Amino acid sequence: MVENILNAVAAGLIIGCLYGLMCIGLGLIFGIMKIVNFAQGELLMLGMYISFYVVAGFAAIGVLGPYVAPFVGALVAGPVLFGGGALLHRFLLTHVSGLSTAARLDQGGFGQLIVTLGVSLILQNGGLIVFGSTPESVRTPLSAKAFIIGPFGGDTMLFLNQARIFACVVAIVIAVALWLVMERTRLGKSLRAAADNPVAATYMGIDVERAYRIAFGLGAAITAVAGGLMATYLSFTPFVGLDYVIIMYSGVVLGGMGSILGAFWGGLLVGFVQQVSALVLSPQLQNAAIFVVFLLIVGLRPEGLFGRSAERA
Amino acid sequence: MLEVRSLSVAYGGLRALQGVSLNVAAGQFVTVVGPNGAGKTTLFKTICGIVLPADGRVEWEGSSLFAKPAAARAHLGIAHIPEGRQVFRTLTVRENLEMGAYPEAGRAQWVHTLERIHTLFPILAERAEQLAGTLSGGEQQMLAIGRGLASAPRLLMLDEPSMGLAPAVAETIFERIAQIHKEDGLAILLVEQRVAEALELSDYGYVLETGRVVLEGPYQSLLADDRVRRSYLGLGDENE
């Protein structure tokens, strides 16, 4: 029993870190730029398939070896989706977000819903045509290996899947890097300023459309990398995004809108609850457990765990 | 330095500005006064590129501003301190100032201008790490002015800096604006509804009514004008 709890907690933390990275991507797009992106799950799915094709299709395994290749595959998904995300924003979302909607009554909210929902459906069904419906996974020898810690106190042992551990470490590194970019650099601050008040940002000389494009591209890239990393331990189909888009939104809202760090902790908490609840609940109820915790926290702290109120008390 | 030539702006069928001409020379303090809806804010928004003109020209140091997109105009040395302050509420006070210094000139002189801003408004140094949205109205106005100064501009455009402020706070703001004009030699274009205070500070004034300049002249002559005295200063005709 102790062993089960210990292993569930460890798995929760590790998967939580990957969820955290996934949520940071949406945290940028939804939490900071306030674009309601329903297609975020599909960006995750594309990240998984890009990683899969880099590893299997381009025989990266042969060149880079079975240990490094899956991580390179995941990281390749980043730049590809950054470009894709920026283009998507340039040609579709620019009409329903940012400066062009700053003066509109709905601030572009309704337009975004329909546009991104449409993109989501196109990517799902397009994925079905291009990738097929057979579940795929990125196989690495690490997937079947575990670090074994213990035994301590009798015969309790902790099994840590190596593929997940490495994915988790990469996720944390990327999350910290992005946080530093958003908090410390001129680029990051200008993205936040553009989202906060697009008209005033223009008066400061910030090219708001460009800022939105970069932020959307970054958010897409981060979620795609998280997808590429998650692909090393689970199997997926073109519809995998549906399972995760709601998790992402709950993570971002839990952590507190507008906070990169908050999105990470929110994602971590969601992953943790999901894994640990498996100890007592049947797998079908895991997502329900997430929402019980979600409602509790949002009920007690509507601004989210890390939300800072920017209004005068 | 800034020349507005017979500028017209229309929203839908509504003419907000009709053939407005106006000049700001280097180092000059110019005030535009007028009632609500006269087109003062529209004038500013057109100069800054948020609103498109129907007709006319705006020239900055001899070249047309309309050739430049809105975001590029801040880089030319024009700082716009908008109506309603419009600080970045979710950024800290310091980050707001850093964003003011986004243009090249602002970055080059950052250390110097930050020191200057803190001398003018010590409260901004005290509150550096606080989110701008949590500041009081007066403090937000100080931050908005500081943010404008951070770009190391040659022209400071202020849109109703006293709006919504208590008289004492508004007075401090006017004092600082006068100080910036005198000590830093900045050209200032001020739009105000507090006509007496605004005109008192300025070298030259324009009276804008329903989209037209109805009166212009040096401060002395405007203050002596009967129409200005009656409509804006609430003073009766001395001859009556």
Coordinates of C-alpha atoms in Angstrom, one line a residue:
Chain A
M1 CA 0.0 0.0 0.0
V2 CA 2.8 2.4 1.0
E3 CA 4.5 1.4 -2.2
N4 CA 1.4 2.2 -4.3
I5 CA 1.0 5.6 -2.7
L6 CA 4.7 6.5 -3.2
N7 CA 4.6 5.5 -6.8
A8 CA 1.4 7.3 -7.5
V9 CA 2.9 10.5 -5.9
A10 CA 6.1 10.2 -8.0
A11 CA 4.1 9.6 -11.2
G12 CA 1.9 12.5 -10.3
L13 CA 4.8 14.9 -9.9
I14 CA 6.6 13.7 -13.1
I15 CA 3.5 13.7 -15.3
G16 CA 2.5 17.0 -13.6
C17 CA 5.7 18.7 -14.9
L18 CA 4.8 17.7 -18.4
Y19 CA 1.3 19.0 -17.9
G20 CA 2.8 22.1 -16.5
L21 CA 4.8 22.7 -19.7
M22 CA 1.7 22.0 -21.8
C23 CA -0.3 24.5 -19.7
I24 CA 2.4 27.2 -20.1
G25 CA 1.8 27.1 -23.8
L26 CA -1.9 27.8 -23.3
G27 CA -1.0 30.2 -20.4
L28 CA 0.8 32.4 -23.0
I29 CA -2.0 32.3 -25.5
F30 CA -5.1 32.3 -23.2
G31 CA -3.8 33.5 -19.9
I32 CA -1.7 36.4 -21.1
M33 CA -2.8 37.3 -24.7
K34 CA -6.5 36.4 -23.9
I35 CA -7.0 34.5 -27.1
V36 CA -9.5 31.6 -26.5
N37 CA -7.7 28.9 -28.4
F38 CA -9.7 25.7 -28.8
A39 CA -7.1 24.3 -31.1
Q40 CA -4.5 24.1 -28.4
G41 CA -5.1 20.3 -28.0
E42 CA -4.5 19.8 -31.7
L43 CA -1.2 21.7 -31.4
L44 CA -0.2 19.2 -28.7
M45 CA -1.3 16.4 -31.1
L46 CA 0.8 17.9 -33.9
G47 CA 3.8 18.0 -31.6
M48 CA 3.3 14.3 -30.9
Y49 CA 3.2 13.4 -34.6
I50 CA 6.1 15.6 -35.5
S51 CA 8.2 13.9 -32.9
F52 CA 6.9 10.5 -34.1
Y53 CA 7.8 11.2 -37.8
V54 CA 11.2 12.7 -36.9
V55 CA 12.1 9.6 -34.9
A56 CA 10.5 6.9 -37.1
G57 CA 10.1 8.6 -40.5
F58 CA 13.5 10.3 -40.8
A59 CA 15.3 7.5 -39.1
A60 CA 16.7 9.8 -36.5
I61 CA 17.0 6.8 -34.3
G62 CA 19.7 5.4 -36.7
V63 CA 21.7 8.7 -36.6
L64 CA 21.2 9.9 -33.0
G65 CA 20.7 6.7 -31.2
P66 CA 17.6 5.5 -29.5
Y67 CA 18.2 7.6 -26.4
V68 CA 18.6 11.0 -27.8
A69 CA 16.4 10.8 -30.9
P70 CA 13.0 11.1 -29.1
F71 CA 14.0 14.2 -27.3
V72 CA 15.4 15.8 -30.5
G73 CA 12.1 14.8 -32.1
A74 CA 10.2 16.6 -29.4
L75 CA 12.4 19.7 -29.7
V76 CA 12.0 19.8 -33.5
A77 CA 8.3 20.2 -32.9
G78 CA 9.0 23.6 -31.2
P79 CA 10.3 25.6 -34.2
V80 CA 7.9 24.0 -36.6
L81 CA 4.9 24.9 -34.5
F82 CA 6.3 28.3 -33.8
G83 CA 6.2 29.0 -37.5
G84 CA 2.9 27.3 -37.9
G85 CA 1.4 29.2 -35.0
A86 CA 2.7 32.5 -36.2
L87 CA 1.3 31.9 -39.7
L88 CA -2.1 30.8 -38.2
H89 CA -2.2 34.1 -36.2
R90 CA -1.0 36.2 -39.2
F91 CA -3.7 34.9 -41.6
L92 CA -6.6 34.0 -39.3
L93 CA -6.5 35.2 -35.7
T94 CA -5.2 38.7 -36.4
H95 CA -8.7 39.5 -37.5
V96 CA -10.2 38.4 -34.2
S97 CA -7.6 39.5 -31.7
G98 CA -5.3 42.3 -30.6
L99 CA -5.5 45.8 -31.8
S100 CA -8.1 45.2 -34.5
T101 CA -10.6 44.2 -31.8
A102 CA -9.6 46.5 -29.0
A103 CA -12.4 48.9 -29.8
R104 CA -15.1 46.3 -30.3
L105 CA -17.7 45.5 -27.8
D106 CA -16.9 41.8 -27.4
Q107 CA -13.1 42.5 -27.6
G108 CA -12.9 39.7 -30.3
G109 CA -14.1 37.0 -27.9
F110 CA -16.8 35.5 -30.0
G111 CA -14.8 35.6 -33.2
Q112 CA -12.0 33.7 -31.6
L113 CA -14.2 31.0 -30.3
I114 CA -15.5 30.1 -33.8
V115 CA -12.2 30.5 -35.6
T116 CA -10.2 28.4 -33.3
L117 CA -12.9 25.8 -33.0
G118 CA -12.9 25.5 -36.8
V119 CA -9.1 25.2 -36.8
S120 CA -9.4 22.5 -34.2
L121 CA -11.9 20.4 -36.3
I122 CA -9.8 20.9 -39.4
L123 CA -6.6 19.7 -37.7
Q124 CA -8.4 16.7 -36.1
N125 CA -9.9 15.5 -39.3
G126 CA -7.0 16.5 -41.4
G127 CA -4.8 14.5 -39.0
L128 CA -7.1 11.5 -39.6
I129 CA -6.5 11.7 -43.3
V130 CA -2.8 12.3 -43.1
F131 CA -1.7 10.3 -40.0
G132 CA -4.5 7.6 -40.0
S133 CA -6.4 6.4 -37.1
T134 CA -4.0 3.7 -35.8
P135 CA -2.7 4.7 -32.4
E136 CA 1.1 5.5 -32.6
S137 CA 3.8 6.0 -30.0
V138 CA 7.4 7.1 -30.0
R139 CA 9.2 4.1 -28.8
T140 CA 12.5 4.5 -26.9
P141 CA 14.3 1.9 -25.0
L142 CA 13.9 4.2 -22.0
S143 CA 10.1 3.6 -22.1
A144 CA 10.6 0.1 -20.7
K145 CA 13.3 1.0 -18.2
A146 CA 12.9 2.3 -14.7
F147 CA 15.1 3.8 -12.0
I148 CA 14.5 1.7 -9.0
I149 CA 14.9 3.4 -5.7
G150 CA 14.9 1.5 -2.5
P151 CA 14.0 -0.8 -1.1
F152 CA 13.6 1.2 2.0
G153 CA 11.7 0.2 5.2
G154 CA 11.0 -3.4 4.4
D155 CA 10.4 -4.1 0.7
T156 CA 8.9 -0.8 -0.5
M157 CA 10.4 0.2 -3.8
L158 CA 10.0 3.3 -6.0
F159 CA 9.9 2.7 -9.8
L160 CA 10.6 5.7 -11.9
N161 CA 10.1 5.3 -15.6
Q162 CA 13.2 6.6 -17.3
A163 CA 11.5 8.0 -20.4
R164 CA 9.2 10.1 -18.1
I165 CA 12.0 11.2 -15.9
F166 CA 14.0 12.6 -18.8
A167 CA 10.9 14.2 -20.4
C168 CA 10.2 15.8 -17.1
V169 CA 13.7 17.3 -16.7
V170 CA 13.5 18.7 -20.3
A171 CA 10.1 20.1 -19.5
I172 CA 11.3 21.9 -16.4
V173 CA 14.3 23.4 -18.2
I174 CA 12.1 24.8 -21.0
A175 CA 9.5 26.1 -18.5
V176 CA 12.2 28.0 -16.5
A177 CA 13.7 29.4 -19.7
L178 CA 10.3 30.7 -20.9
W179 CA 9.5 32.1 -17.5
L180 CA 12.8 34.0 -17.6
V181 CA 12.1 35.3 -21.1
M182 CA 8.7 36.6 -20.1
E183 CA 9.7 38.2 -16.8
R184 CA 13.2 39.5 -17.5
T185 CA 13.6 40.4 -21.2
R186 CA 12.4 43.4 -23.1
L187 CA 10.7 41.0 -25.6
G188 CA 8.8 39.3 -22.8
K189 CA 7.7 42.5 -21.2
S190 CA 6.6 44.0 -24.5
L191 CA 4.4 40.9 -25.1
R192 CA 2.8 41.4 -21.7
A193 CA 2.3 45.1 -22.3
A194 CA 0.8 44.5 -25.7
A195 CA -1.7 42.0 -24.1
D196 CA -2.5 44.3 -21.2
N197 CA -3.3 47.4 -23.2
P198 CA -2.8 47.1 -27.0
V199 CA -3.5 50.8 -27.7
A200 CA -1.1 52.1 -25.0
A201 CA 1.5 49.6 -26.2
T202 CA 1.2 51.1 -29.7
Y203 CA 1.9 54.6 -28.1
M204 CA 5.0 53.1 -26.6
G205 CA 6.2 52.1 -30.1
I206 CA 5.5 48.4 -29.7
D207 CA 4.3 46.6 -32.8
V208 CA 1.2 45.0 -31.3
E209 CA 0.4 42.7 -34.2
R210 CA 3.9 41.4 -34.2
A211 CA 3.8 40.9 -30.4
Y212 CA 0.6 38.8 -30.7
R213 CA 2.1 36.8 -33.5
I214 CA 5.3 36.0 -31.5
A215 CA 3.3 35.1 -28.4
F216 CA 0.9 32.8 -30.3
G217 CA 3.8 31.2 -32.0
L218 CA 5.6 30.7 -28.7
G219 CA 2.5 29.3 -27.0
A220 CA 2.0 26.8 -29.9
A221 CA 5.6 25.8 -29.8
I222 CA 5.7 25.2 -26.1
T223 CA 2.6 23.0 -26.1
A224 CA 3.9 21.1 -29.1
V225 CA 7.2 20.4 -27.4
A226 CA 5.2 19.1 -24.4
G227 CA 3.3 16.9 -26.8
G228 CA 6.5 15.6 -28.3
L229 CA 7.8 14.7 -24.8
M230 CA 4.6 13.1 -23.7
A231 CA 4.6 11.0 -26.9
T232 CA 7.5 9.0 -25.4
Y233 CA 5.3 7.4 -22.9
L234 CA 1.8 7.2 -24.3
S235 CA 0.1 6.3 -27.5
F236 CA -2.0 8.8 -29.5
T237 CA -4.4 9.3 -32.3
P238 CA -5.3 12.5 -34.1
F239 CA -8.1 13.0 -31.5
V240 CA -5.8 13.0 -28.5
G241 CA -6.1 16.7 -28.2
L242 CA -9.6 16.4 -27.0
D243 CA -8.4 14.7 -23.8
Y244 CA -5.9 17.4 -23.0
V245 CA -7.5 20.7 -24.1
I246 CA -9.8 20.7 -21.0
I247 CA -6.9 19.7 -18.7
M248 CA -4.9 22.6 -20.1
Y249 CA -7.7 25.1 -19.6
S250 CA -8.3 24.0 -16.0
G251 CA -4.5 24.1 -15.3
V252 CA -4.2 27.7 -16.6
V253 CA -7.3 28.9 -14.7
L254 CA -6.2 27.1 -11.5
G255 CA -2.8 28.6 -11.6
G256 CA -4.1 32.1 -12.3
M257 CA -4.6 33.8 -15.6
G258 CA -1.7 35.9 -16.8
S259 CA 1.0 34.0 -14.8
I260 CA 3.5 31.7 -16.5
L261 CA 4.6 30.3 -13.2
G262 CA 0.9 29.9 -12.2
A263 CA 0.2 27.9 -15.4
F264 CA 3.0 25.6 -14.6
W265 CA 1.9 24.9 -11.0
G266 CA -1.7 24.6 -12.2
G267 CA -0.7 21.9 -14.7
L268 CA 1.4 20.2 -12.1
L269 CA -1.5 20.1 -9.7
V270 CA -3.8 18.7 -12.3
G271 CA -1.4 16.0 -13.2
F272 CA -0.8 15.2 -9.6
V273 CA -4.5 14.9 -8.7
Q274 CA -5.1 12.8 -11.8
Q275 CA -2.4 10.3 -10.9
V276 CA -3.0 10.1 -7.2
S277 CA -6.8 9.8 -7.5
A278 CA -6.1 6.6 -9.4
L279 CA -5.3 5.0 -6.1
V280 CA -8.9 5.2 -4.9
L281 CA -10.9 5.9 -8.1
S282 CA -11.5 4.0 -11.2
P283 CA -9.7 5.4 -14.3
Q284 CA -12.9 6.8 -15.7
L285 CA -13.3 9.0 -12.7
Q286 CA -9.8 10.5 -12.8
N287 CA -10.9 13.6 -14.8
A288 CA -13.9 14.0 -12.5
A289 CA -11.4 14.2 -9.6
I290 CA -9.6 17.0 -11.4
F291 CA -12.7 19.0 -11.6
V292 CA -13.7 18.5 -8.0
V293 CA -10.3 20.0 -7.0
F294 CA -10.7 22.6 -9.7
L295 CA -14.1 23.7 -8.3
L296 CA -12.8 23.7 -4.7
I297 CA -9.8 25.9 -5.5
V298 CA -11.7 28.3 -7.8
G299 CA -14.4 28.6 -5.2
L300 CA -12.0 29.6 -2.5
R301 CA -9.6 31.6 -4.7
P302 CA -11.3 32.9 -7.8
E303 CA -8.2 34.6 -9.1
G304 CA -6.4 31.2 -9.1
L305 CA -3.4 30.0 -7.1
F306 CA -0.9 32.5 -8.4
G307 CA -3.2 35.2 -9.8
R308 CA -2.3 38.7 -8.6
S309 CA -5.1 41.2 -8.6
A310 CA -4.2 44.3 -10.5
E311 CA -7.1 46.3 -9.2
R312 CA -7.0 48.7 -6.4
A313 CA -8.4 47.1 -3.2
Chain B
M1 CA 8.5 70.8 -35.2
L2 CA 4.9 69.5 -35.3
E3 CA 2.6 71.0 -38.0
V4 CA -1.0 70.0 -38.5
R5 CA -2.4 71.3 -41.7
S6 CA -6.2 71.5 -42.4
L7 CA -6.8 68.1 -40.8
S8 CA -10.2 66.6 -41.2
V9 CA -11.4 63.4 -39.6
A10 CA -14.8 61.6 -39.9
Y11 CA -16.3 58.8 -37.9
G12 CA -18.9 57.3 -40.2
G13 CA -20.8 60.3 -41.4
L14 CA -19.8 62.3 -38.3
R15 CA -17.2 65.0 -38.9
A16 CA -15.0 65.0 -35.7
L17 CA -12.4 67.5 -37.0
Q18 CA -12.8 70.0 -39.9
G19 CA -9.8 71.7 -41.3
V20 CA -7.8 72.0 -38.1
S21 CA -4.4 73.6 -38.3
L22 CA -2.0 73.8 -35.5
N23 CA 1.7 74.3 -34.8
V24 CA 4.1 73.3 -32.1
A25 CA 7.6 74.7 -32.3
A26 CA 10.6 73.1 -30.5
G27 CA 10.5 73.8 -26.8
Q28 CA 7.1 75.5 -27.1
F29 CA 4.2 74.9 -24.7
V30 CA 0.9 74.7 -26.6
T31 CA -2.5 74.1 -25.1
V32 CA -5.7 73.1 -26.8
V33 CA -8.9 73.8 -24.8
G34 CA -12.5 73.2 -25.6
P35 CA -15.7 71.5 -24.4
N36 CA -16.4 67.8 -24.4
G37 CA -16.8 66.4 -27.9
A38 CA -14.9 69.2 -29.6
G39 CA -12.5 66.7 -31.1
K40 CA -9.5 67.2 -28.8
T41 CA -8.9 63.5 -28.2
T42 CA -9.5 62.7 -31.9
L43 CA -6.8 65.2 -32.8
F44 CA -4.3 63.4 -30.6
K45 CA -5.4 59.9 -31.8
T46 CA -4.9 61.1 -35.4
I47 CA -1.5 62.4 -34.7
C48 CA -0.5 59.1 -33.1
G49 CA -2.0 57.0 -35.8
I50 CA -4.9 55.3 -34.0
V51 CA -7.5 57.2 -36.0
L52 CA -7.1 57.7 -39.8
P53 CA -7.6 61.2 -41.3
A54 CA -10.0 62.0 -44.0
D55 CA -8.0 64.9 -45.3
G56 CA -5.1 67.2 -44.5
R57 CA -1.5 66.6 -43.3
V58 CA 0.5 66.1 -40.2
E59 CA 4.2 66.8 -40.5
W60 CA 6.9 66.1 -37.9
E61 CA 10.2 67.8 -38.5
G62 CA 9.4 68.3 -42.1
S63 CA 8.2 64.8 -43.1
S64 CA 4.7 63.4 -43.2
L65 CA 3.6 61.3 -40.2
F66 CA 0.9 59.6 -42.2
A67 CA 3.6 57.6 -44.0
K68 CA 4.5 55.9 -40.8
P69 CA 2.4 53.2 -39.0
A70 CA 1.2 54.0 -35.5
A71 CA 3.8 52.0 -33.6
A72 CA 6.7 53.6 -35.6
R73 CA 5.7 57.2 -34.5
A74 CA 6.8 56.7 -30.9
H75 CA 10.3 56.0 -32.2
L76 CA 10.4 59.5 -33.7
G77 CA 10.5 61.3 -30.4
I78 CA 6.7 61.9 -29.8
A79 CA 5.4 60.7 -26.5
H80 CA 1.6 60.4 -26.1
I81 CA 0.2 60.3 -22.6
P82 CA -3.3 59.2 -23.4
E83 CA -6.7 60.2 -21.9
G84 CA -7.5 58.0 -18.9
R85 CA -3.9 57.3 -18.2
Q86 CA -3.9 53.8 -19.8
V87 CA -1.1 52.4 -17.7
F88 CA -0.3 48.7 -18.1
R89 CA -2.3 47.6 -15.0
T90 CA -0.8 44.1 -14.8
L91 CA 2.8 45.2 -15.1
T92 CA 4.8 46.7 -12.2
V93 CA 5.5 50.4 -12.0
R94 CA 9.1 49.8 -13.0
E95 CA 8.1 47.6 -16.0
N96 CA 5.7 50.3 -17.1
L97 CA 8.6 52.8 -17.2
E98 CA 10.7 50.2 -19.0
M99 CA 8.0 49.9 -21.7
G100 CA 8.0 53.7 -22.0
A101 CA 11.7 53.4 -22.8
Y102 CA 10.9 50.9 -25.6
P103 CA 12.2 53.2 -28.4
E104 CA 15.9 53.3 -29.1
A105 CA 16.4 56.8 -27.7
G106 CA 14.7 55.8 -24.5
R107 CA 16.9 52.8 -24.0
A108 CA 20.1 54.8 -24.7
Q109 CA 19.3 57.3 -22.0
W110 CA 17.5 54.9 -19.6
V111 CA 19.7 55.4 -16.5
H112 CA 19.5 59.1 -16.8
T113 CA 15.8 59.4 -17.6
L114 CA 14.9 57.0 -14.8
E115 CA 16.7 59.2 -12.3
R116 CA 15.0 62.2 -13.7
I117 CA 11.5 60.5 -13.5
H118 CA 12.2 59.5 -9.9
T119 CA 13.2 63.1 -9.0
L120 CA 10.0 64.5 -10.5
F121 CA 7.8 61.7 -9.0
P122 CA 9.5 60.1 -5.9
I123 CA 6.4 58.0 -5.3
L124 CA 7.2 56.0 -8.5
A125 CA 10.6 54.9 -7.0
E126 CA 8.8 53.9 -3.8
R127 CA 6.2 51.9 -5.6
A128 CA 8.6 50.4 -8.2
E129 CA 7.6 46.8 -7.6
Q130 CA 3.9 47.4 -7.2
L131 CA 1.4 46.5 -10.0
A132 CA 0.4 49.7 -11.8
G133 CA -3.3 48.8 -11.5
T134 CA -3.1 49.1 -7.7
L135 CA -2.0 52.7 -7.8
S136 CA -4.3 55.6 -7.0
G137 CA -5.6 57.8 -9.9
G138 CA -3.0 60.5 -9.2
E139 CA -0.2 58.0 -9.0
Q140 CA -1.3 56.4 -12.2
Q141 CA -1.2 59.8 -13.9
M142 CA 2.3 60.4 -12.6
L143 CA 3.3 56.9 -13.9
A144 CA 1.7 57.7 -17.3
I145 CA 3.7 60.9 -17.5
G146 CA 6.9 59.2 -16.3
R147 CA 6.3 56.5 -18.9
G148 CA 6.1 59.1 -21.6
L149 CA 9.3 60.8 -20.4
A150 CA 11.1 57.4 -20.4
S151 CA 11.1 57.4 -24.2
A152 CA 13.4 60.5 -24.1
P153 CA 11.0 62.4 -26.4
R154 CA 11.2 65.9 -27.9
L155 CA 7.4 66.4 -27.8
L156 CA 5.2 65.4 -24.9
M157 CA 1.5 65.2 -25.8
L158 CA -0.8 65.1 -22.8
D159 CA -4.5 64.3 -23.1
E160 CA -6.4 65.7 -20.1
P161 CA -3.9 64.8 -17.4
S162 CA -6.1 66.3 -14.7
M163 CA -9.2 64.1 -15.5
G164 CA -10.8 62.5 -12.5
L165 CA -8.2 63.9 -10.1
A166 CA -8.8 65.8 -6.9
P167 CA -7.9 69.6 -7.3
A168 CA -4.8 69.3 -5.1
V169 CA -3.5 66.3 -7.1
A170 CA -4.3 68.0 -10.4
E171 CA -2.3 71.0 -9.3
T172 CA 0.7 68.9 -8.5
I173 CA 0.4 67.4 -12.0
F174 CA 0.3 70.8 -13.6
E175 CA 3.3 71.9 -11.6
R176 CA 5.3 68.9 -12.8
I177 CA 4.3 69.5 -16.4
A178 CA 5.5 73.1 -16.1
Q179 CA 8.7 71.9 -14.5
I180 CA 9.3 69.4 -17.3
H181 CA 8.8 72.1 -19.8
K182 CA 11.1 74.6 -18.2
E183 CA 13.9 72.4 -16.9
D184 CA 14.0 69.8 -19.7
G185 CA 13.1 72.1 -22.5
L186 CA 10.5 69.7 -23.9
A187 CA 7.9 70.9 -26.3
I188 CA 4.5 70.2 -24.8
L189 CA 1.1 69.8 -26.5
L190 CA -1.6 69.8 -23.8
V191 CA -5.3 69.1 -24.1
E192 CA -7.3 70.3 -21.1
Q193 CA -10.7 71.0 -19.8
R194 CA -9.3 73.0 -16.8
V195 CA -8.9 75.9 -19.1
A196 CA -7.5 78.5 -16.6
E197 CA -4.7 76.4 -15.3
A198 CA -3.8 75.1 -18.7
L199 CA -3.7 78.4 -20.5
E200 CA -1.7 79.9 -17.7
L201 CA 1.1 77.5 -18.3
S202 CA 1.3 77.8 -22.0
D203 CA 2.9 80.0 -24.6
Y204 CA 0.2 79.6 -27.2
G205 CA -3.4 78.3 -27.1
Y206 CA -6.0 77.0 -29.4
V207 CA -9.8 76.9 -28.7
L208 CA -11.4 73.9 -30.4
E209 CA -15.2 73.8 -30.7
T210 CA -17.2 71.2 -32.7
G211 CA -14.1 70.1 -34.7
R212 CA -12.9 73.6 -35.6
V213 CA -10.3 76.0 -34.3
V214 CA -12.5 79.0 -33.3
L215 CA -9.8 81.0 -31.7
E216 CA -6.0 81.0 -31.3
G217 CA -3.3 83.2 -29.9
P218 CA -0.8 83.7 -27.2
Y219 CA -1.8 83.1 -23.7
Q220 CA -2.3 86.8 -22.8
S221 CA -4.6 87.5 -25.7
L222 CA -6.7 84.4 -25.1
L223 CA -7.2 85.3 -21.5
A224 CA -8.3 88.8 -22.5
D225 CA -10.8 87.4 -25.0
D226 CA -14.4 87.9 -23.9
R227 CA -15.6 84.6 -25.3
V228 CA -12.9 82.7 -23.5
R229 CA -13.6 84.5 -20.3
R230 CA -17.3 83.9 -20.4
S231 CA -17.4 80.3 -21.7
Y232 CA -14.3 78.8 -20.1
L233 CA -13.2 80.8 -17.2
G234 CA -16.7 81.5 -15.9
L235 CA -16.0 85.2 -15.6
G236 CA -18.5 87.8 -16.6
D237 CA -17.9 90.7 -18.9
E238 CA -16.2 93.4 -16.9
N239 CA -18.1 96.1 -18.8
E240 CA -21.5 94.9 -17.8

